[in-house]
Short mmCIF file of C-alpha atoms in Angstrom, two decimals:
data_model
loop_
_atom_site.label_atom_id
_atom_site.label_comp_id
_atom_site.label_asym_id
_atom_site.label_seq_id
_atom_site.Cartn_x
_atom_site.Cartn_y
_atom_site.Cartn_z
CA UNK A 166 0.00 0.00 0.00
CA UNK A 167 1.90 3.02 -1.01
CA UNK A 168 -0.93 5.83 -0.75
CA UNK A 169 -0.17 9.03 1.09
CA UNK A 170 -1.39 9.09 4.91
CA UNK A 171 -3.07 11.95 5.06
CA UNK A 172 -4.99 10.72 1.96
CA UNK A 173 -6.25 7.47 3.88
CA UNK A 174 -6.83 9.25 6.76
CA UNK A 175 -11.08 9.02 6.56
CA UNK A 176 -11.31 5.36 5.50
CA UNK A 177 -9.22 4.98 8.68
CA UNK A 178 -11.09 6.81 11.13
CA UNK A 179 -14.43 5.64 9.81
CA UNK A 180 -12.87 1.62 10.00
CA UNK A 181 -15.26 0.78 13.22
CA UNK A 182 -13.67 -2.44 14.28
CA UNK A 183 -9.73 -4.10 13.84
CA UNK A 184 -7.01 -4.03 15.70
CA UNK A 185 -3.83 -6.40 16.69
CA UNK A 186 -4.07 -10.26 15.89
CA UNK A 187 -7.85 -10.51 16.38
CA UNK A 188 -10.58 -7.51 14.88
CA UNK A 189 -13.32 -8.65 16.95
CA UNK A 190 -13.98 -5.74 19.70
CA UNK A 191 -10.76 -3.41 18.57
CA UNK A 192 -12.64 -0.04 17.02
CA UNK A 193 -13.46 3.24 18.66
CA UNK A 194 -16.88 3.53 20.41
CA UNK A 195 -19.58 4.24 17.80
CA UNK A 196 -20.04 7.61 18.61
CA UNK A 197 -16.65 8.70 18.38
CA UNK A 198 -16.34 7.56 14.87
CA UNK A 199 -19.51 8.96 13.90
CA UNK A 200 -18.38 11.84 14.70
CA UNK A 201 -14.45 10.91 13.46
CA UNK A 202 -16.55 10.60 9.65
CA UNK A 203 -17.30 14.03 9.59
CA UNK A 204 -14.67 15.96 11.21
CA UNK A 205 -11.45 13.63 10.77
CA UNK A 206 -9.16 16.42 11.82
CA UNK A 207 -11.28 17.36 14.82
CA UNK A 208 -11.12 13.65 15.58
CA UNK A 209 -7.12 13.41 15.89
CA UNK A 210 -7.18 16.20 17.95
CA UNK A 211 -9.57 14.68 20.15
CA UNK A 212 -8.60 11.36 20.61
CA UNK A 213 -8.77 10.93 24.15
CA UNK A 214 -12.65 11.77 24.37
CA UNK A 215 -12.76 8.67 21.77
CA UNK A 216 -10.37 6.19 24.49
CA UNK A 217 -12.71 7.19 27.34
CA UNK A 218 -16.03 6.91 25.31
CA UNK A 219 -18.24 4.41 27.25
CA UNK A 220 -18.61 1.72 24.36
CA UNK A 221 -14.89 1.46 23.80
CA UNK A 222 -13.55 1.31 27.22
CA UNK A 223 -16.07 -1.67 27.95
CA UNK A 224 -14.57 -3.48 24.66
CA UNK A 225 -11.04 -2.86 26.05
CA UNK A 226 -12.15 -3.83 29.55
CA UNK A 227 -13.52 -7.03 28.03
CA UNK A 228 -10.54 -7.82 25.82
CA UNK A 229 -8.29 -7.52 28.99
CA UNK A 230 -10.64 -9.85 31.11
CA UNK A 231 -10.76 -12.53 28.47
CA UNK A 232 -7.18 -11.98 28.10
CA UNK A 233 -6.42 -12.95 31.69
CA UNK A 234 -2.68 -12.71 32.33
CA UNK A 235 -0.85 -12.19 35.65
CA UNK A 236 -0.72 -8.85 38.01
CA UNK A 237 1.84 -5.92 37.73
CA UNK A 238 3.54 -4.11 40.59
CA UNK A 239 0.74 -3.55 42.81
CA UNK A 240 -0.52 -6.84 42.85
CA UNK A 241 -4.19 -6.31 41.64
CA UNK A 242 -5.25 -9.16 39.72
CA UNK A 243 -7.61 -9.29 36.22
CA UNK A 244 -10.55 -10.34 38.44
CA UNK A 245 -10.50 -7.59 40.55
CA UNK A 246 -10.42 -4.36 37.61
CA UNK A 247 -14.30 -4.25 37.29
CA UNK A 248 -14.62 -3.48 41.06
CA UNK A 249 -11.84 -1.27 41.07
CA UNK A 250 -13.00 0.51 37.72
CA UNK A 251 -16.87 1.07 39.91
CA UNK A 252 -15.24 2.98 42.53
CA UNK A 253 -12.43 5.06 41.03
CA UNK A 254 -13.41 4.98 37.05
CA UNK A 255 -14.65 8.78 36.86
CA UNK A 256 -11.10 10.02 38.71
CA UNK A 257 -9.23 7.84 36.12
CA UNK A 258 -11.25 9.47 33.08
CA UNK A 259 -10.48 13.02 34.57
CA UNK A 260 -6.62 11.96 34.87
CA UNK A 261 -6.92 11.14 31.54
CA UNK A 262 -8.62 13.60 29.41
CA UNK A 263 -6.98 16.43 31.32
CA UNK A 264 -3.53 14.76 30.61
CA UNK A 265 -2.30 13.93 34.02
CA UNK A 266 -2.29 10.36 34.22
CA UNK A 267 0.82 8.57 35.01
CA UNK A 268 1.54 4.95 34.45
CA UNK A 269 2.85 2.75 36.83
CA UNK A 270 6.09 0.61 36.32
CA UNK A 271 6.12 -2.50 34.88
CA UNK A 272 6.94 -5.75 36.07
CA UNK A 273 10.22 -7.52 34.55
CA UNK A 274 9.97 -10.73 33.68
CA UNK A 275 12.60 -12.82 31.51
CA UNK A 276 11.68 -15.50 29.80
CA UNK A 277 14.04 -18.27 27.32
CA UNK A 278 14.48 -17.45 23.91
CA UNK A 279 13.97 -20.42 21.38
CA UNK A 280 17.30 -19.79 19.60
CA UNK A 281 19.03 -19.14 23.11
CA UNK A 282 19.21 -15.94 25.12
CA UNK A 283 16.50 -14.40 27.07
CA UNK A 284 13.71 -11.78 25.62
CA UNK A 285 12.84 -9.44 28.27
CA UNK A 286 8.95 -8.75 28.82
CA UNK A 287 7.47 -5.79 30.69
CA UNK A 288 4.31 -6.71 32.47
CA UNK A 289 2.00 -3.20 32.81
CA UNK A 290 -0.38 -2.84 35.51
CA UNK A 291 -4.19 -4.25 34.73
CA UNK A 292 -5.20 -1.01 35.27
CA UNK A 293 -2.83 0.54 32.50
CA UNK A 294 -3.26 -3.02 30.18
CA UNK A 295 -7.11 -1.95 29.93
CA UNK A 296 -6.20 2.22 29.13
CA UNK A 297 -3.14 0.77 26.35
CA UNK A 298 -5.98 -1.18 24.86
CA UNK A 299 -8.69 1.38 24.78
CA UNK A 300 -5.98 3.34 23.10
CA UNK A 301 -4.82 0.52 20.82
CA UNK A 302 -8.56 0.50 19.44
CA UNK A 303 -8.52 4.39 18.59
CA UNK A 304 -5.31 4.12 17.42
CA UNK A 305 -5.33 1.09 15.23
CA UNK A 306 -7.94 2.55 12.48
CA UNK A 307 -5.67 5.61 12.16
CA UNK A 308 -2.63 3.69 11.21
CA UNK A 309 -3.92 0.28 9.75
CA UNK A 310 -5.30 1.63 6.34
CA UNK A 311 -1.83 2.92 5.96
CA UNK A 312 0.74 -0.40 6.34
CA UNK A 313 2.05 -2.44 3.86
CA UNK A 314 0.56 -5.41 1.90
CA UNK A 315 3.52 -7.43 3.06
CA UNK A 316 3.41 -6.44 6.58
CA UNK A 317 1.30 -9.28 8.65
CA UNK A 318 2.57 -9.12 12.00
CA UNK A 319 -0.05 -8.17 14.92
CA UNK A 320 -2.69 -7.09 12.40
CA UNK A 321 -6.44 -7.84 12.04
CA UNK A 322 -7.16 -10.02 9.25
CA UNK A 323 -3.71 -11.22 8.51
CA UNK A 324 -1.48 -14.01 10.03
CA UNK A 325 1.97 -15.77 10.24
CA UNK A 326 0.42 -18.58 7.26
CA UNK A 327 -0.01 -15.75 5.21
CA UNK A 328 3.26 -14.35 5.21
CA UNK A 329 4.79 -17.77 4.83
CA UNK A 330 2.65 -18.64 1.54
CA UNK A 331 3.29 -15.62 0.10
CA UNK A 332 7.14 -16.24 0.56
CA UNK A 333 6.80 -19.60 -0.72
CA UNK A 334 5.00 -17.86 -3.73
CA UNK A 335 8.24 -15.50 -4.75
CA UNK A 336 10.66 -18.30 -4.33
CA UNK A 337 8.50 -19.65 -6.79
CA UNK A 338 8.45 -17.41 -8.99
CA UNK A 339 12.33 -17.06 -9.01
CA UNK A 340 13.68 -15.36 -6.15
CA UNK A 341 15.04 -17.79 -5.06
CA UNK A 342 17.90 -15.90 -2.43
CA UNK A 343 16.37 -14.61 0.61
CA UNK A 344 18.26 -11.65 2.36
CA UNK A 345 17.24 -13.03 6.05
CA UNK A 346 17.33 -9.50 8.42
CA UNK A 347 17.12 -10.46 12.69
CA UNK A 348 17.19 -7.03 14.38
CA UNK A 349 19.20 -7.01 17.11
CA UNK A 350 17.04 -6.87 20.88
CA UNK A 351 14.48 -4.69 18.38
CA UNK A 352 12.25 -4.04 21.22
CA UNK A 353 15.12 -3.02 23.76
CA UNK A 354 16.69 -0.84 21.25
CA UNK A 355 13.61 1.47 19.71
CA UNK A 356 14.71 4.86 20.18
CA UNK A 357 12.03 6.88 21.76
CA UNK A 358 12.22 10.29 19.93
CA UNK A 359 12.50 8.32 16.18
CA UNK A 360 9.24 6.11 17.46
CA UNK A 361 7.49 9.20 18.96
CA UNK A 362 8.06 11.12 15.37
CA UNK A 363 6.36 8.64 13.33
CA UNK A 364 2.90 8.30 15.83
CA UNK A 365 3.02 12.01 15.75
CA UNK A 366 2.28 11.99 11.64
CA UNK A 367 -1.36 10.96 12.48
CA UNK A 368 -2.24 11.93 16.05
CA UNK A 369 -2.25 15.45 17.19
CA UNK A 370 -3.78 15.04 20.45
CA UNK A 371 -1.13 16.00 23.15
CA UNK A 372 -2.39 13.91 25.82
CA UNK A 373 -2.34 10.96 23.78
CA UNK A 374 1.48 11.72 22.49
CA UNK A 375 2.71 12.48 26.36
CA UNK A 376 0.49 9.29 27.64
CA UNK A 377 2.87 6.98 24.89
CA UNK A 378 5.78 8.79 25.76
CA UNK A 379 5.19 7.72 29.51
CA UNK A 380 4.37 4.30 28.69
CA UNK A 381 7.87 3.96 26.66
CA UNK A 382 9.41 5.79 29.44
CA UNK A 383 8.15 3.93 32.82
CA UNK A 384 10.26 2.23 34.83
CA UNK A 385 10.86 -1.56 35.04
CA UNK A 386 10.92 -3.13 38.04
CA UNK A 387 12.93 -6.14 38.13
CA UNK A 388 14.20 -7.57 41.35
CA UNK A 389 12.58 -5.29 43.70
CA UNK A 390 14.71 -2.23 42.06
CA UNK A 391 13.31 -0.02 39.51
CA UNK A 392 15.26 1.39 36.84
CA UNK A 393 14.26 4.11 33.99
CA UNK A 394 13.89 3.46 30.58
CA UNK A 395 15.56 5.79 28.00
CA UNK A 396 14.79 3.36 24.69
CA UNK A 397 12.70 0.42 23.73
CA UNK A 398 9.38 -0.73 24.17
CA UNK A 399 9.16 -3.86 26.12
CA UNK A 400 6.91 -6.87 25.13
CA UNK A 401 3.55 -7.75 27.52
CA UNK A 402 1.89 -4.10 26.84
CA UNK A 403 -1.23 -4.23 24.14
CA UNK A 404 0.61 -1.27 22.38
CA UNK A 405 3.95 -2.77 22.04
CA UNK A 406 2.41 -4.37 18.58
CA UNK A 407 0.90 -1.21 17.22
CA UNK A 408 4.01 0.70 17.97
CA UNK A 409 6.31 -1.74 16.51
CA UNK A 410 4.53 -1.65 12.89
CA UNK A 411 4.29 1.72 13.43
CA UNK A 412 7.80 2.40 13.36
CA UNK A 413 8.84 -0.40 10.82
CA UNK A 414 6.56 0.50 8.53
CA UNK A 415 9.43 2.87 7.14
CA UNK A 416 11.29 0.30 6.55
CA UNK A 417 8.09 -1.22 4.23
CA UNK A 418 7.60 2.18 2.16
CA UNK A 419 11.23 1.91 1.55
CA UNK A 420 11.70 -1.79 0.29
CA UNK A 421 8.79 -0.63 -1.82
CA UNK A 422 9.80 2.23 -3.03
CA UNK A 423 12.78 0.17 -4.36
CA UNK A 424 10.69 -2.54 -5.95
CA UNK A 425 11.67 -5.87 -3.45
CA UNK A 426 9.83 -8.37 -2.95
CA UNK A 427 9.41 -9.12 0.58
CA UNK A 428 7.57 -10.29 3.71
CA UNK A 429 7.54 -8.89 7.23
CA UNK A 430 6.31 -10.25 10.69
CA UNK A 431 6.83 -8.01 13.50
CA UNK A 432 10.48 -7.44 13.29
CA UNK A 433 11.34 -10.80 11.17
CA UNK A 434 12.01 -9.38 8.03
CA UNK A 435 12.58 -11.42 4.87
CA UNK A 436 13.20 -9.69 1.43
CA UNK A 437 13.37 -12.25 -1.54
CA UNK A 438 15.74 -11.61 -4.69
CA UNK A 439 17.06 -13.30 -7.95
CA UNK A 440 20.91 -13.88 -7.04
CA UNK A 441 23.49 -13.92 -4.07
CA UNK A 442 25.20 -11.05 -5.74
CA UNK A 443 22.07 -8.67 -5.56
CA UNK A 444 20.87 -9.63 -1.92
CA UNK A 445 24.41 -8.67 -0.73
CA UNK A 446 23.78 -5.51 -2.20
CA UNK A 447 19.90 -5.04 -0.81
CA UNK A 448 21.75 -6.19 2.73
CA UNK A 449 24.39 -3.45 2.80
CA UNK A 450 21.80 -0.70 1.61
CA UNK A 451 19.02 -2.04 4.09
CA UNK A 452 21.23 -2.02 6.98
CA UNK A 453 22.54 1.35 6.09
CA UNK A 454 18.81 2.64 5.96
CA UNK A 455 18.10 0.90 9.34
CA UNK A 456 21.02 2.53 10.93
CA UNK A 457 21.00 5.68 9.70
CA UNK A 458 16.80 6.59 9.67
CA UNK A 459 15.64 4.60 12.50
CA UNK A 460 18.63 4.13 14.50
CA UNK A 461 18.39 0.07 15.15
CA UNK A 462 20.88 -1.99 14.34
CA UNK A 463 21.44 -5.39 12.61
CA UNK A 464 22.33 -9.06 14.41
CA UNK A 465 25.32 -9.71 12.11
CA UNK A 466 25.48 -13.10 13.20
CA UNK A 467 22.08 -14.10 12.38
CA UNK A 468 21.70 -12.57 9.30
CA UNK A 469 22.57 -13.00 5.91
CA UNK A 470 22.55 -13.78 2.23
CA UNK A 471 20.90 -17.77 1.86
CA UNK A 472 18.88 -19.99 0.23
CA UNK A 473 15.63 -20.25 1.54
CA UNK A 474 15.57 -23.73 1.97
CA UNK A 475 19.05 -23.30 4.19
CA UNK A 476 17.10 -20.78 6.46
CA UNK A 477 13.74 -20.60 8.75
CA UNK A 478 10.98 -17.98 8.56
CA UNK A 479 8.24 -18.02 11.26
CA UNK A 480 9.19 -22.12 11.69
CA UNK A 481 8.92 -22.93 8.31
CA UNK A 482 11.17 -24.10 6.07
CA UNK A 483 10.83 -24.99 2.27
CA UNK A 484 12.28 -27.37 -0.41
CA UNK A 485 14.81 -26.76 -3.19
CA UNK A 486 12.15 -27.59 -6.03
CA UNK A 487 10.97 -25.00 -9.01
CA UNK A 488 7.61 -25.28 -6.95
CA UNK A 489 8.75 -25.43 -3.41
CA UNK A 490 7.00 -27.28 -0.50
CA UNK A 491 6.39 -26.00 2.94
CA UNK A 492 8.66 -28.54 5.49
CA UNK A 493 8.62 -28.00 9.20
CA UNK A 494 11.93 -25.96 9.76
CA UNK A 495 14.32 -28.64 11.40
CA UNK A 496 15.12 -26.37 14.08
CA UNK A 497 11.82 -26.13 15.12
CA UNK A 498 11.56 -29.82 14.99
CA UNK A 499 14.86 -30.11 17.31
CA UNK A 500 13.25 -27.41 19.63
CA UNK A 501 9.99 -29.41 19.79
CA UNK A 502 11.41 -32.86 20.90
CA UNK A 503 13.54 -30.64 23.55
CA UNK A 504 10.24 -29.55 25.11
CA UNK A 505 8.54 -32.73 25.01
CA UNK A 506 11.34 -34.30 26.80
CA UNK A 507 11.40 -32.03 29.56
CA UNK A 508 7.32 -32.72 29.95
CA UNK A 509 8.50 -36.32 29.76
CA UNK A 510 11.03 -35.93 32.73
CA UNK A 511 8.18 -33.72 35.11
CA UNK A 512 6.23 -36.20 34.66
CA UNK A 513 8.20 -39.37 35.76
CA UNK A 514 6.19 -41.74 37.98
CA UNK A 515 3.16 -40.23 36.38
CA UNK A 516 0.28 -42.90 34.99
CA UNK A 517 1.19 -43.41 31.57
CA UNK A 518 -2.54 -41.91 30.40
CA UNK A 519 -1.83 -38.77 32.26
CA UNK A 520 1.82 -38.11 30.74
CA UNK A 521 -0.75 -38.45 27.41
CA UNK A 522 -2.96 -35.96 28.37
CA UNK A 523 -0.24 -33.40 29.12
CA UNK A 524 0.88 -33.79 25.73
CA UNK A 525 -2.37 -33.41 23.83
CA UNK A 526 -2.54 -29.25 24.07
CA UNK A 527 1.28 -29.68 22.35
CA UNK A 528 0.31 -31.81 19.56
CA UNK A 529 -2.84 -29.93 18.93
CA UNK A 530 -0.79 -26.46 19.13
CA UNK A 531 2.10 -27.91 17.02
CA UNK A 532 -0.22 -29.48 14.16
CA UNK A 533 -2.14 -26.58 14.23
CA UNK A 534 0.19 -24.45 13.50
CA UNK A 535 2.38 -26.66 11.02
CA UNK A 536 -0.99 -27.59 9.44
CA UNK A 537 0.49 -25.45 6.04
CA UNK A 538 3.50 -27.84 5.80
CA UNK A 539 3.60 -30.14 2.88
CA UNK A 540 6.25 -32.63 3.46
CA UNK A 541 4.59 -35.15 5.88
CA UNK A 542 8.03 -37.22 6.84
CA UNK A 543 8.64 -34.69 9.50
CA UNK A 544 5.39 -35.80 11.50
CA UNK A 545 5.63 -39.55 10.35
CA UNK A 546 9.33 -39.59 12.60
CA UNK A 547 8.13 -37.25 15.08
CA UNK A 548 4.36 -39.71 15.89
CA UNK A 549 7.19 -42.92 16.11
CA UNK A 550 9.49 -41.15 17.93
CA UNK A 551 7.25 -40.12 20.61
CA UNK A 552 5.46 -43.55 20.63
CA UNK A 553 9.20 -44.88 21.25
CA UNK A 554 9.48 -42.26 24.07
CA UNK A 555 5.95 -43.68 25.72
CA UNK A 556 7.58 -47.24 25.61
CA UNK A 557 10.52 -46.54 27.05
CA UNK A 558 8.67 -44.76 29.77
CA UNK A 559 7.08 -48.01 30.59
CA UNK A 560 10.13 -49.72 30.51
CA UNK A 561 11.65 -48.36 32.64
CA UNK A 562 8.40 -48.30 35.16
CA UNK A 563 8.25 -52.07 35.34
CA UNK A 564 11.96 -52.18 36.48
CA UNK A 565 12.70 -55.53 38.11
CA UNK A 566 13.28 -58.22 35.33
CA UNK A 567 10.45 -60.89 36.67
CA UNK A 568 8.03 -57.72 35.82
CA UNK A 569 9.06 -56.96 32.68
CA UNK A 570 8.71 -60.59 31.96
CA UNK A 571 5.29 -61.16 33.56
CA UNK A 572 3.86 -58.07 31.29
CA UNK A 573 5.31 -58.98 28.36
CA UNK A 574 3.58 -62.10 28.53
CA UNK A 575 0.00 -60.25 29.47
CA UNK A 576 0.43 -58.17 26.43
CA UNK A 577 0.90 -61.77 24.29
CA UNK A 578 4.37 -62.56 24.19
CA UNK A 579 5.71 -66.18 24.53
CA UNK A 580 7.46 -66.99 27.45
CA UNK A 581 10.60 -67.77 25.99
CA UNK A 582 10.64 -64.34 24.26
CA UNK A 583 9.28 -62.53 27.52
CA UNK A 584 12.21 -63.56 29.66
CA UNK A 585 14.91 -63.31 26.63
CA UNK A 586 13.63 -59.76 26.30
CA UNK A 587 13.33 -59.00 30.01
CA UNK A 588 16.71 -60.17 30.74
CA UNK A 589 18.71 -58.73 27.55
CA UNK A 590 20.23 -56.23 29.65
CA UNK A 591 19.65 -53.03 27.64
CA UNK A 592 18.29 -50.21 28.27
CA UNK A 593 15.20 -48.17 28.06
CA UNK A 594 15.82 -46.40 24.46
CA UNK A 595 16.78 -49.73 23.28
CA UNK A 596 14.03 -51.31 24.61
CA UNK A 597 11.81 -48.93 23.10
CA UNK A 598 12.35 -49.98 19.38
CA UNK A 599 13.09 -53.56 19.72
CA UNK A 600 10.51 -55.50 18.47
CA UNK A 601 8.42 -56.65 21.52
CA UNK A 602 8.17 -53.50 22.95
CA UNK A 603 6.48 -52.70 19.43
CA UNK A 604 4.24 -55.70 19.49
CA UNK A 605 3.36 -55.40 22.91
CA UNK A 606 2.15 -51.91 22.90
CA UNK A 607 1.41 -51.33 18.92
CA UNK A 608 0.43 -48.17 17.08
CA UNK A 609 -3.56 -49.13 17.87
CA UNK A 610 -2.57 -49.37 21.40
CA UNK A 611 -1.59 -45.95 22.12
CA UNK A 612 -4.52 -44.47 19.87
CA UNK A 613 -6.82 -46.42 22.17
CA UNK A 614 -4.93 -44.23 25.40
CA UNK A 615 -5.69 -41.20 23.49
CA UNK A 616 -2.20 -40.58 22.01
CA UNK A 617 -2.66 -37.97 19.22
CA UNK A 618 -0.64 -38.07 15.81
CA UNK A 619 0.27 -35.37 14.17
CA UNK A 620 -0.10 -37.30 11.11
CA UNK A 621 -3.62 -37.64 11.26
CA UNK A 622 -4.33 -33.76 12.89
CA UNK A 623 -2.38 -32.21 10.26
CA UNK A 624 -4.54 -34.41 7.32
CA UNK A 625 -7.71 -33.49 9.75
CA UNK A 626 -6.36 -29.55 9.57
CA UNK A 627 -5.57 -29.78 5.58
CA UNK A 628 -8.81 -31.09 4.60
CA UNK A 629 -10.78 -29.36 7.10
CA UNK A 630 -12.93 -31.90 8.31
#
């Protein structure tokens, strides 16, 4: 979308619903856009009246409710804001039309990063989630109409699948190099007076430009000390999203100003070309742009010029063919036998069913999710090698060798082969694929405990039935 801003700016403020990854219950009230359609610049300058409005505060109060999520500094929980909001709502809409609220400090929280490292999140009060998302819904129609067609990070309507078929589509249509850009600790590094200049384009209400500036600017508390914040926008805050596109989408009007071909989630950023020689050059000029206009700087060590089978965007991966296929990345796959492993180890001495139940919200999440990818031999060795993970589990529960012979025989083995099995000395892993482990607790076995396979989900999520 390359139209101006200003030119957009009544389909944006008359948009009544859409904001972050879901639409449903993101717009201004109804009579603040009704009134937004007629007077569109009164409207920017008026903003606030449209965050307090009745209709759009009980949207945001709902979205935070069915969000849930855990307290901030002072300890009040998500159940408790629509008793707090009866008693001291009309003070809080006073501090905030008349531009005197203050946010409190948010809770630090680190949490492991897939590829190693930690990503630091900021946890806002519940009281300052629910004003951030009354302001995300005001704010989200301004900007929306405005972002790129290859932007599809945190936006209504569009999704991770769609980024990753419509990179699948340029590879095959002959880009086939992929200049793969990882910002380095993006959301720690966003520089405050570059982000502020860019919201400032479409909103000219004050109090809503010194309210953003706060949020940016409150302090993190992190091991009972608080510390001020002089860049970045930490994760956990419903405007972190907005603000993010916000600032990157820059970076979109530029890679489309120079004709790329490219796809961007949040700040994963791939741009697709025809050979090594030109993505070198689209990497030294886009890293040049990124330093020099919005002051954030490059991860040298995970970016770079590659095939896009050799590299990962948003878990996928893709074959070398004309007509590429969608593959689970084999990272991801690593990353997901790590985690079932460590669900595997919590759960030792567990009943075998249970350990099965923990898993199911996994496989259904992973198949889900993966239900775009096209080469099946990833799930067809992930479904064994977690029924060889349930067998060894039972291995090693029988432990003594008279009751590993006694059950092998009650699941229909001969005696001869029940105590040659129970007494071959191996262990569990082995155990797990020899051949009467397999016949004593087949495939049918484990479906009739529940077990999922992602086989069969990601057929089920394919053909939609």
């Amino acid at each position: 979308m390359n139209g101006e801003a200003e030119g957009r700016h009544e389909k944006a403020a008359a948009m009544p619903e859409g904001t972050g990854r879901n639409p449903e219950g993101a717009g201004c009230g109804a009579s603040s856009m009704a009134t937004a359609r007629g007077h569109c610049g009164q409207e920017r300058r008026d903003l606030m009246e449209a965050v307090v409005e009745r209709g759009n505060m009980e949207r945001a109060l709902k979205r935070v409710m069915s969000n849930k999520g855990v307290p901030g500094v002072d300890g009040m929980r998500v159940e408790d804001l629509r008793g707090w909001l009866t008693r001291n709502w009309p003070a809080l809409k006073e501090a905030l039309l008349s531009g005197e609220y203050q946010p409190q400090a948010v809770k630090g929280v680190e949490i492991p990063k897939s590829g190693g490292g930690v990503r630091q999140l900021g946890i806002p009060t519940v009281v300052d989630r629910l004003i951030q998302q009354a302001m995300h819904q005001v704010l989200s129609p301004l900007f929306e109409p405005g972002f790129s067609e290859s932007s599809y990070g945190f936006r209504p309507g569009r999704s991770a699948h769609q980024a990753v078929l419509k990179a699948r589509d340029y590879v095959s249509e002959g880009h086939r190099w992929v200049v793969d850009m990882d910002l380095e600790k993006f959301f720690d590094r966003v520089n405050h007076d570059v982000l502020m200049a860019r919201v400032a384009r479409r909103v000219r209400d004050k109090r809503i430009l010194r309210l953003i500036r706060r949020y940016l600017q409150a302090g993190l508390l992190q091991g009972g000390v608080e510390s001020q914040r002089v860049e970045g926008t930490p994760q956990g805050g419903p405007l972190s999203p907005l603000l993010s596109n916000i600032l990157l989408d820059d970076l979109d009007k530029e890679l489309e100003r120079r004709g790329h071909a490219f796809c961007r989630y949040a700040d994963d950023c791939n741009i697709y070309v025809r050979t090594r020689r030109s993505g070198e050059r689209v990497m030294a000029g886009v890293r040049r742009y990124l330093e020099e206009r919005l002051k954030l700087r490059v991860n040298e060590a995970k970016s770079g010029v590659h095939r896009p089978w050799e590299r990962k965007f948003l878990g996928y991966s893709m074959t070398w063919h004309k007509k590429p296929r969608l593959k689970v990345a084999p990272a991801v796959e690593t990353r997901f036998r790590s985690t079932v492993r460590k669900l595997f180890r919590e759960g030792r001495g567990r009943r075998l069913k249970d350990t099965i139940v923990t898993l199911k919200p996994k496989l259904l999440g992973f198949a889900a999710y993966f239900r775009l990818a096209e080469v099946k031999g990833t799930f067809e060795k992930l479904d064994e090698w977690l029924r060889h993970k349930l067998r060894a589990i039972i291995w090693r529960q029988w432990k003594r060798v008279h009751t590993r012979a006694r059950n092998l025989m009650q699941r229909g083995l001969d005696e001869e082969r029940a105590w040659k099995s129970a007494t071959n000395g191996r262990g569990p892993w082995w155990n797990s694929r020899a051949s009467h482990m397999n016949q004593a607790f087949p495939v049918k076995y484990f479906d009739n405990m529940g077990l999922l396979s992602l086989q069969r989900l990601i057929c089920k999520f394919q053909c939609g039935t």
